[in-house]
PDB file of C-alpha atoms and ligand atoms in Angstrom:
ATOM      1  CA  MET A   1      20.270  87.426  18.145  1.00 92.00           C
ATOM      2  CA  ARG A   2      22.990  86.584  15.611  1.00 87.00           C
ATOM      3  CA  GLY A   3      24.865  84.372  18.045  1.00 89.00           C
ATOM      4  CA  ALA A   4      21.936  83.006  20.013  1.00 94.00           C
ATOM      5  CA  ARG A   5      20.933  79.350  19.670  1.00 94.00           C
ATOM      6  CA  SER A   6      17.321  80.137  20.456  1.00 97.00           C
ATOM      7  CA  VAL A   7      15.406  83.390  19.982  1.00 98.00           C
ATOM      8  CA  VAL A   8      11.743  83.742  20.907  1.00 98.00           C
ATOM      9  CA  ALA A   9       9.306  86.652  20.529  1.00 98.00           C
ATOM     10  CA  LEU A  10       6.494  87.387  22.982  1.00 98.00           C
ATOM     11  CA  THR A  11       3.906  89.786  21.584  1.00 98.00           C
ATOM     12  CA  GLY A  12       1.005  91.749  23.026  1.00 96.00           C
ATOM     13  CA  ALA A  13      -1.640  94.215  21.924  1.00 94.00           C
ATOM     14  CA  GLY A  14       0.913  96.887  20.928  1.00 95.00           C
ATOM     15  CA  ILE A  15       1.991  94.969  17.819  1.00 97.00           C
ATOM     16  CA  SER A  16      -1.573  95.071  16.472  1.00 97.00           C
ATOM     17  CA  VAL A  17      -2.225  98.766  17.104  1.00 95.00           C
ATOM     18  CA  PRO A  18      -0.698  99.764  13.698  1.00 96.00           C
ATOM     19  CA  SER A  19      -3.233  97.342  12.126  1.00 96.00           C
ATOM     20  CA  GLY A  20      -6.048  99.423  13.577  1.00 93.00           C
ATOM     21  CA  ILE A  21      -6.797  97.281  16.610  1.00 90.00           C
ATOM     22  CA  PRO A  22      -6.852  99.489  19.695  1.00 80.00           C
ATOM     23  CA  ASP A  23      -5.323  98.234  22.901  1.00 74.00           C
ATOM     24  CA  PHE A  24      -8.276  98.128  25.262  1.00 64.00           C
ATOM     25  CA  ARG A  25      -5.991  99.076  28.115  1.00 58.00           C
ATOM     26  CA  SER A  26      -5.506 102.491  26.505  1.00 55.00           C
ATOM     27  CA  PRO A  27      -8.515 104.519  27.647  1.00 52.00           C
ATOM     28  CA  GLY A  28     -10.991 106.078  25.244  1.00 53.00           C
ATOM     29  CA  THR A  29     -10.485 103.700  22.330  1.00 53.00           C
ATOM     30  CA  GLY A  30     -13.082 102.020  20.159  1.00 55.00           C
ATOM     31  CA  LEU A  31     -15.196  99.079  21.110  1.00 53.00           C
ATOM     32  CA  TRP A  32     -14.047  98.876  24.707  1.00 55.00           C
ATOM     33  CA  GLU A  33     -14.896 102.490  25.446  1.00 60.00           C
ATOM     34  CA  LYS A  34     -18.536 101.917  26.345  1.00 67.00           C
ATOM     35  CA  VAL A  35     -18.235  98.606  28.149  1.00 72.00           C
ATOM     36  CA  ASP A  36     -16.038  97.044  30.775  1.00 79.00           C
ATOM     37  CA  PRO A  37     -14.416  94.067  29.001  1.00 76.00           C
ATOM     38  CA  SER A  38     -13.687  92.264  32.253  1.00 81.00           C
ATOM     39  CA  GLU A  39     -17.458  92.253  32.859  1.00 84.00           C
ATOM     40  CA  VAL A  40     -18.959  91.650  29.395  1.00 85.00           C
ATOM     41  CA  ALA A  41     -16.237  89.294  28.082  1.00 89.00           C
ATOM     42  CA  HIS A  42     -16.303  87.220  31.260  1.00 94.00           C
ATOM     43  CA  ILE A  43     -17.026  83.495  31.253  1.00 96.00           C
ATOM     44  CA  ASP A  44     -19.818  84.067  33.794  1.00 96.00           C
ATOM     45  CA  ALA A  45     -21.461  86.636  31.487  1.00 95.00           C
ATOM     46  CA  PHE A  46     -21.309  84.116  28.628  1.00 96.00           C
ATOM     47  CA  ARG A  47     -22.936  81.413  30.766  1.00 96.00           C
ATOM     48  CA  ARG A  48     -25.525  83.691  32.321  1.00 96.00           C
ATOM     49  CA  ASP A  49     -26.622  85.649  29.250  1.00 95.00           C
ATOM     50  CA  PRO A  50     -25.273  84.408  25.882  1.00 96.00           C
ATOM     51  CA  VAL A  51     -27.556  86.868  24.009  1.00 95.00           C
ATOM     52  CA  ARG A  52     -25.924  89.866  25.681  1.00 92.00           C
ATOM     53  CA  PHE A  53     -22.467  88.292  25.423  1.00 94.00           C
ATOM     54  CA  TRP A  54     -22.837  87.709  21.684  1.00 95.00           C
ATOM     55  CA  ALA A  55     -24.350  91.155  21.092  1.00 92.00           C
ATOM     56  CA  PHE A  56     -20.933  92.400  22.148  1.00 89.00           C
ATOM     57  CA  TYR A  57     -18.724  89.602  20.845  1.00 91.00           C
ATOM     58  CA  ALA A  58     -20.214  89.480  17.349  1.00 92.00           C
ATOM     59  CA  GLN A  59     -18.892  93.007  16.815  1.00 87.00           C
ATOM     60  CA  ARG A  60     -15.494  91.845  17.969  1.00 86.00           C
ATOM     61  CA  PHE A  61     -15.504  88.918  15.515  1.00 88.00           C
ATOM     62  CA  ALA A  62     -16.584  91.245  12.697  1.00 87.00           C
ATOM     63  CA  SER A  63     -14.100  94.026  13.395  1.00 86.00           C
ATOM     64  CA  LEU A  64     -11.091  91.780  14.099  1.00 89.00           C
ATOM     65  CA  GLY A  65     -11.832  89.527  11.143  1.00 87.00           C
ATOM     66  CA  GLU A  66     -11.214  92.347   8.666  1.00 90.00           C
ATOM     67  CA  LYS A  67      -7.862  93.441  10.085  1.00 94.00           C
ATOM     68  CA  GLN A  68      -4.599  92.755   8.303  1.00 97.00           C
ATOM     69  CA  PRO A  69      -1.068  92.193   9.620  1.00 98.00           C
ATOM     70  CA  ASN A  70       1.388  95.116   9.532  1.00 98.00           C
ATOM     71  CA  ALA A  71       5.125  95.456   8.891  1.00 97.00           C
ATOM     72  CA  ALA A  72       5.954  94.465  12.479  1.00 98.00           C
ATOM     73  CA  HIS A  73       4.184  91.091  12.053  1.00 98.00           C
ATOM     74  CA  ARG A  74       5.937  90.668   8.696  1.00 97.00           C
ATOM     75  CA  ALA A  75       9.365  91.470  10.179  1.00 97.00           C
ATOM     76  CA  LEU A  76       8.904  88.549  12.598  1.00 98.00           C
ATOM     77  CA  VAL A  77       7.950  86.270   9.683  1.00 98.00           C
ATOM     78  CA  ALA A  78      11.136  87.307   7.830  1.00 96.00           C
ATOM     79  CA  MET A  79      13.229  86.551  10.934  1.00 97.00           C
ATOM     80  CA  GLU A  80      11.645  83.109  11.252  1.00 97.00           C
ATOM     81  CA  ARG A  81      12.193  82.313   7.569  1.00 96.00           C
ATOM     82  CA  HIS A  82      15.862  83.304   7.878  1.00 95.00           C
ATOM     83  CA  GLY A  83      16.316  81.091  10.914  1.00 95.00           C
ATOM     84  CA  VAL A  84      16.986  83.851  13.471  1.00 96.00           C
ATOM     85  CA  LEU A  85      13.652  83.483  15.281  1.00 98.00           C
ATOM     86  CA  ASP A  86      12.339  80.167  16.606  1.00 98.00           C
ATOM     87  CA  ALA A  87       8.821  80.952  17.726  1.00 98.00           C
ATOM     88  CA  VAL A  88       6.245  83.628  18.459  1.00 98.00           C
ATOM     89  CA  ILE A  89       4.210  83.494  21.648  1.00 98.00           C
ATOM     90  CA  THR A  90       1.285  85.904  21.513  1.00 98.00           C
ATOM     91  CA  GLN A  91      -1.327  87.225  23.905  1.00 95.00           C
ATOM     92  CA  ASN A  92      -3.329  88.470  20.914  1.00 96.00           C
ATOM     93  CA  VAL A  93      -6.435  86.671  19.665  1.00 95.00           C
ATOM     94  CA  ASP A  94      -6.601  88.627  16.366  1.00 95.00           C
ATOM     95  CA  MET A  95      -4.982  85.960  14.106  1.00 96.00           C
ATOM     96  CA  LEU A  96      -2.612  88.553  12.612  1.00 98.00           C
ATOM     97  CA  HIS A  97       0.539  86.460  13.168  1.00 98.00           C
ATOM     98  CA  ARG A  98      -1.209  83.566  11.388  1.00 97.00           C
ATOM     99  CA  LYS A  99      -2.303  85.801   8.535  1.00 97.00           C
ATOM    100  CA  ALA A 100       1.254  87.156   8.217  1.00 98.00           C
ATOM    101  CA  GLY A 101       2.608  83.600   7.945  1.00 98.00           C
ATOM    102  CA  THR A 102       4.315  82.838  11.282  1.00 98.00           C
ATOM    103  CA  ARG A 103       4.695  79.067  11.464  1.00 98.00           C
ATOM    104  CA  GLU A 104       5.718  78.358  15.051  1.00 98.00           C
ATOM    105  CA  LEU A 105       2.976  80.228  16.879  1.00 98.00           C
ATOM    106  CA  ILE A 106       1.676  79.792  20.401  1.00 98.00           C
ATOM    107  CA  GLU A 107      -1.563  81.695  21.023  1.00 97.00           C
ATOM    108  CA  VAL A 108      -1.761  81.620  24.822  1.00 96.00           C
ATOM    109  CA  HIS A 109      -5.086  83.486  24.931  1.00 95.00           C
ATOM    110  CA  GLY A 110      -6.592  81.474  22.055  1.00 95.00           C
ATOM    111  CA  SER A 111      -7.843  83.185  18.905  1.00 95.00           C
ATOM    112  CA  ILE A 112     -10.929  84.195  16.974  1.00 94.00           C
ATOM    113  CA  ALA A 113     -10.198  81.416  14.452  1.00 94.00           C
ATOM    114  CA  GLY A 114     -13.297  79.598  15.641  1.00 95.00           C
ATOM    115  CA  CYS A 115     -15.713  78.607  18.368  1.00 97.00           C
ATOM    116  CA  THR A 116     -16.344  75.434  20.340  1.00 97.00           C
ATOM    117  CA  CYS A 117     -19.571  74.039  21.754  1.00 97.00           C
ATOM    118  CA  PRO A 118     -19.157  74.005  25.533  1.00 96.00           C
ATOM    119  CA  ARG A 119     -21.543  71.034  25.798  1.00 96.00           C
ATOM    120  CA  CYS A 120     -20.426  68.535  23.105  1.00 96.00           C
ATOM    121  CA  ARG A 121     -17.032  70.092  22.191  1.00 95.00           C
ATOM    122  CA  ALA A 122     -17.884  70.382  18.465  1.00 95.00           C
ATOM    123  CA  GLY A 123     -15.551  72.883  16.773  1.00 96.00           C
ATOM    124  CA  VAL A 124     -16.816  75.518  14.319  1.00 97.00           C
ATOM    125  CA  PRO A 125     -14.450  77.575  12.096  1.00 95.00           C
ATOM    126  CA  VAL A 126     -14.773  81.365  11.997  1.00 92.00           C
ATOM    127  CA  GLU A 127     -16.413  81.554   8.533  1.00 92.00           C
ATOM    128  CA  GLU A 128     -19.145  79.208   9.719  1.00 95.00           C
ATOM    129  CA  VAL A 129     -19.545  81.173  12.964  1.00 95.00           C
ATOM    130  CA  ARG A 130     -20.121  84.331  10.875  1.00 92.00           C
ATOM    131  CA  GLU A 131     -22.755  82.561   8.819  1.00 94.00           C
ATOM    132  CA  ARG A 132     -24.566  81.279  11.926  1.00 95.00           C
ATOM    133  CA  LEU A 133     -24.406  84.771  13.439  1.00 94.00           C
ATOM    134  CA  ARG A 134     -25.992  86.160  10.286  1.00 92.00           C
ATOM    135  CA  VAL A 135     -29.000  83.843  10.422  1.00 93.00           C
ATOM    136  CA  ALA A 136     -29.424  83.584  14.215  1.00 94.00           C
ATOM    137  CA  HIS A 137     -32.743  85.094  15.302  1.00 94.00           C
ATOM    138  CA  ASP A 138     -31.358  86.062  18.717  1.00 95.00           C
ATOM    139  CA  GLY A 139     -27.824  86.895  17.565  1.00 95.00           C
ATOM    140  CA  VAL A 140     -26.343  83.784  19.192  1.00 97.00           C
ATOM    141  CA  PRO A 141     -24.427  81.280  17.016  1.00 97.00           C
ATOM    142  CA  ARG A 142     -25.378  77.781  18.141  1.00 97.00           C
ATOM    143  CA  CYS A 143     -24.099  74.211  17.927  1.00 97.00           C
ATOM    144  CA  GLU A 144     -25.752  72.247  15.107  1.00 94.00           C
ATOM    145  CA  LEU A 145     -25.704  69.070  17.180  1.00 95.00           C
ATOM    146  CA  CYS A 146     -27.024  70.177  20.555  1.00 95.00           C
ATOM    147  CA  ALA A 147     -28.127  73.817  20.051  1.00 95.00           C
ATOM    148  CA  ALA A 148     -25.931  75.158  22.872  1.00 97.00           C
ATOM    149  CA  ALA A 149     -24.535  78.694  22.460  1.00 97.00           C
ATOM    150  CA  LEU A 150     -21.043  78.492  20.933  1.00 98.00           C
ATOM    151  CA  LYS A 151     -18.116  79.873  22.886  1.00 97.00           C
ATOM    152  CA  PRO A 152     -15.272  81.692  21.094  1.00 97.00           C
ATOM    153  CA  ASP A 153     -11.927  79.850  21.247  1.00 96.00           C
ATOM    154  CA  VAL A 154     -10.469  82.761  23.161  1.00 95.00           C
ATOM    155  CA  VAL A 155      -9.616  82.830  26.825  1.00 95.00           C
ATOM    156  CA  LEU A 156     -12.349  84.913  28.433  1.00 95.00           C
ATOM    157  CA  PHE A 157     -11.955  86.806  31.669  1.00 92.00           C
ATOM    158  CA  GLY A 158     -12.326  84.337  34.531  1.00 94.00           C
ATOM    159  CA  GLU A 159     -10.966  81.429  32.457  1.00 94.00           C
ATOM    160  CA  MET A 160      -7.653  79.599  32.794  1.00 93.00           C
ATOM    161  CA  LEU A 161      -5.117  79.794  30.000  1.00 93.00           C
ATOM    162  CA  PRO A 162      -4.883  76.563  27.957  1.00 93.00           C
ATOM    163  CA  ALA A 163      -2.417  74.352  29.824  1.00 95.00           C
ATOM    164  CA  ALA A 164      -0.613  72.896  26.794  1.00 96.00           C
ATOM    165  CA  GLU A 165       0.030  76.304  25.210  1.00 96.00           C
ATOM    166  CA  LEU A 166       1.206  77.788  28.488  1.00 96.00           C
ATOM    167  CA  GLU A 167       3.548  74.857  29.091  1.00 97.00           C
ATOM    168  CA  ARG A 168       5.016  75.213  25.592  1.00 98.00           C
ATOM    169  CA  ALA A 169       5.460  78.974  26.137  1.00 98.00           C
ATOM    170  CA  ARG A 170       7.290  78.318  29.416  1.00 98.00           C
ATOM    171  CA  GLU A 171       9.603  75.771  27.759  1.00 98.00           C
ATOM    172  CA  LEU A 172      10.438  78.181  24.953  1.00 98.00           C
ATOM    173  CA  CYS A 173      11.166  81.051  27.342  1.00 98.00           C
ATOM    174  CA  GLU A 174      13.284  78.888  29.648  1.00 97.00           C
ATOM    175  CA  GLY A 175      15.398  77.761  26.709  1.00 97.00           C
ATOM    176  CA  ALA A 176      15.654  81.124  24.958  1.00 98.00           C
ATOM    177  CA  GLU A 177      19.033  82.845  24.776  1.00 98.00           C
ATOM    178  CA  ALA A 178      17.169  85.960  23.667  1.00 98.00           C
ATOM    179  CA  LEU A 179      13.554  86.915  24.299  1.00 98.00           C
ATOM    180  CA  LEU A 180      11.992  89.838  22.442  1.00 98.00           C
ATOM    181  CA  CYS A 181       8.975  91.196  24.326  1.00 98.00           C
ATOM    182  CA  ILE A 182       7.084  93.251  21.746  1.00 98.00           C
ATOM    183  CA  GLY A 183       4.099  95.503  22.341  1.00 96.00           C
ATOM    184  CA  SER A 184       3.203  94.022  25.686  1.00 94.00           C
ATOM    185  CA  SER A 185       2.865  95.979  28.895  1.00 92.00           C
ATOM    186  CA  LEU A 186       3.866  92.727  30.684  1.00 94.00           C
ATOM    187  CA  GLU A 187       1.228  93.292  33.331  1.00 91.00           C
ATOM    188  CA  VAL A 188      -1.061  90.310  32.780  1.00 87.00           C
ATOM    189  CA  HIS A 189      -0.067  87.090  34.489  1.00 87.00           C
ATOM    190  CA  PRO A 190       0.890  84.343  33.834  1.00 89.00           C
ATOM    191  CA  VAL A 191       2.358  85.718  30.570  1.00 91.00           C
ATOM    192  CA  ALA A 192       4.058  88.547  32.469  1.00 93.00           C
ATOM    193  CA  GLY A 193       6.091  85.905  34.314  1.00 95.00           C
ATOM    194  CA  LEU A 194       7.636  84.466  31.133  1.00 97.00           C
ATOM    195  CA  PRO A 195      10.551  86.942  30.739  1.00 97.00           C
ATOM    196  CA  ALA A 196      11.762  86.001  34.235  1.00 95.00           C
ATOM    197  CA  LEU A 197      12.191  82.401  33.011  1.00 97.00           C
ATOM    198  CA  THR A 198      14.535  83.564  30.241  1.00 97.00           C
ATOM    199  CA  HIS A 199      16.391  85.874  32.616  1.00 95.00           C
ATOM    200  CA  ARG A 200      16.840  83.117  35.215  1.00 95.00           C
ATOM    201  CA  GLY A 201      18.109  80.737  32.544  1.00 94.00           C
ATOM    202  CA  GLY A 202      20.853  83.193  31.605  1.00 95.00           C
ATOM    203  CA  GLY A 203      19.127  84.519  28.468  1.00 97.00           C
ATOM    204  CA  ARG A 204      18.862  88.171  27.452  1.00 97.00           C
ATOM    205  CA  VAL A 205      15.546  89.997  27.546  1.00 97.00           C
ATOM    206  CA  ALA A 206      14.682  92.855  25.193  1.00 97.00           C
ATOM    207  CA  ILE A 207      11.549  94.939  25.739  1.00 97.00           C
ATOM    208  CA  ILE A 208      10.234  96.760  22.682  1.00 97.00           C
ATOM    209  CA  THR A 209       7.115  98.673  23.619  1.00 95.00           C
ATOM    210  CA  ARG A 210       5.752 102.143  24.193  1.00 91.00           C
ATOM    211  CA  GLY A 211       5.463 103.105  27.826  1.00 90.00           C
ATOM    212  CA  PRO A 212       6.864 101.602  31.001  1.00 92.00           C
ATOM    213  CA  THR A 213       6.646  97.928  32.014  1.00 94.00           C
ATOM    214  CA  PRO A 214       7.253  96.373  35.436  1.00 94.00           C
ATOM    215  CA  LEU A 215      10.257  94.513  33.971  1.00 94.00           C
ATOM    216  CA  ASP A 216      12.169  97.495  32.554  1.00 93.00           C
ATOM    217  CA  GLY A 217      14.708  97.173  35.363  1.00 90.00           C
ATOM    218  CA  VAL A 218      15.756  93.642  34.368  1.00 87.00           C
ATOM    219  CA  ALA A 219      15.691  94.146  30.579  1.00 95.00           C
ATOM    220  CA  ASP A 220      19.046  93.957  28.787  1.00 96.00           C
ATOM    221  CA  VAL A 221      17.633  96.059  25.950  1.00 96.00           C
ATOM    222  CA  ARG A 222      14.825  98.600  26.236  1.00 96.00           C
ATOM    223  CA  LEU A 223      13.379 100.201  23.087  1.00 96.00           C
ATOM    224  CA  ASP A 224      10.551 102.687  23.506  1.00 94.00           C
ATOM    225  CA  GLY A 225       9.840 103.704  19.904  1.00 93.00           C
ATOM    226  CA  ASP A 226       7.139 102.858  17.403  1.00 95.00           C
ATOM    227  CA  VAL A 227       6.855  99.066  17.148  1.00 96.00           C
ATOM    228  CA  VAL A 228       6.959  98.993  13.327  1.00 97.00           C
ATOM    229  CA  ALA A 229       9.990 101.307  13.133  1.00 97.00           C
ATOM    230  CA  GLU A 230      11.852  99.358  15.820  1.00 97.00           C
ATOM    231  CA  LEU A 231      11.249  95.947  14.182  1.00 97.00           C
ATOM    232  CA  GLN A 232      12.154  97.257  10.741  1.00 95.00           C
ATOM    233  CA  ALA A 233      15.394  98.633  12.193  1.00 95.00           C
ATOM    234  CA  LEU A 234      16.048  95.271  13.850  1.00 95.00           C
ATOM    235  CA  SER A 235      15.412  93.469  10.550  1.00 95.00           C
ATOM    236  CA  ALA A 236      17.808  95.830   8.790  1.00 95.00           C
ATOM    237  CA  GLY A 237      20.396  95.299  11.521  1.00 94.00           C
ATOM    238  CA  LEU A 238      20.139  91.538  10.948  1.00 94.00           C
ATOM    239  CA  GLY A 239      20.584  92.081   7.225  1.00 92.00           C
ATOM    240  CA  LEU A 240      17.055  90.934   6.358  1.00 90.00           C
ATOM    241  CA  ALA A 241      15.678  94.175   4.954  1.00 68.00           C
TER     242      ALA A 241
HETATM  243 ZN1   ZN B 301     -22.885  70.910  20.864  1.00 51.17          ZN
END
């Protein structure tokens, strides 16, 4: 990282676990325990039955909205401020990198920062969504202009990733001399294909996450410890902490 011209971080659910946001791929945790997210948080479910969709998603907005970034998010902010990290690409929709202060941030799965009307494309910020949820008689926040049910600005199951964000993520990974994959099981495509771009371009890939990933064999560095402890140690090693 000290010698690299470009260093990029790619983060997944594991970086938010110390903030109290369970990874829904770990069984038996929280909100996702009773429902199948690939069914209830699916674009078809939203279109078919917005009342049921929002009965579930309103809880997600409420619970994620209260969460705060942890020392791992802050370590990445310190690296960016000191010029040793160029950008953070995240699969997370929880806004914790934003709250921590990361400037160059690519949210490839969108975020809970707001909603958009699928009919007239009007955008509604999260505070306003909460207010509309509070007063909605059927629990569905609606567009003020056309009354359509608002859709969260997150990539739902069955939806494509936003093309511009994905393209920017690919560019960053292709050009990275070092890619830090943090708290991601690297199983969900197309994000899981990003480390290969760095590897092919001659860059080094570090994987910092609990549990195995399909890319462990090609990683130049593999750290399996607690994500906060590992990033604090990395910060210290770079002389930032
Ligand atoms: Zn509308």
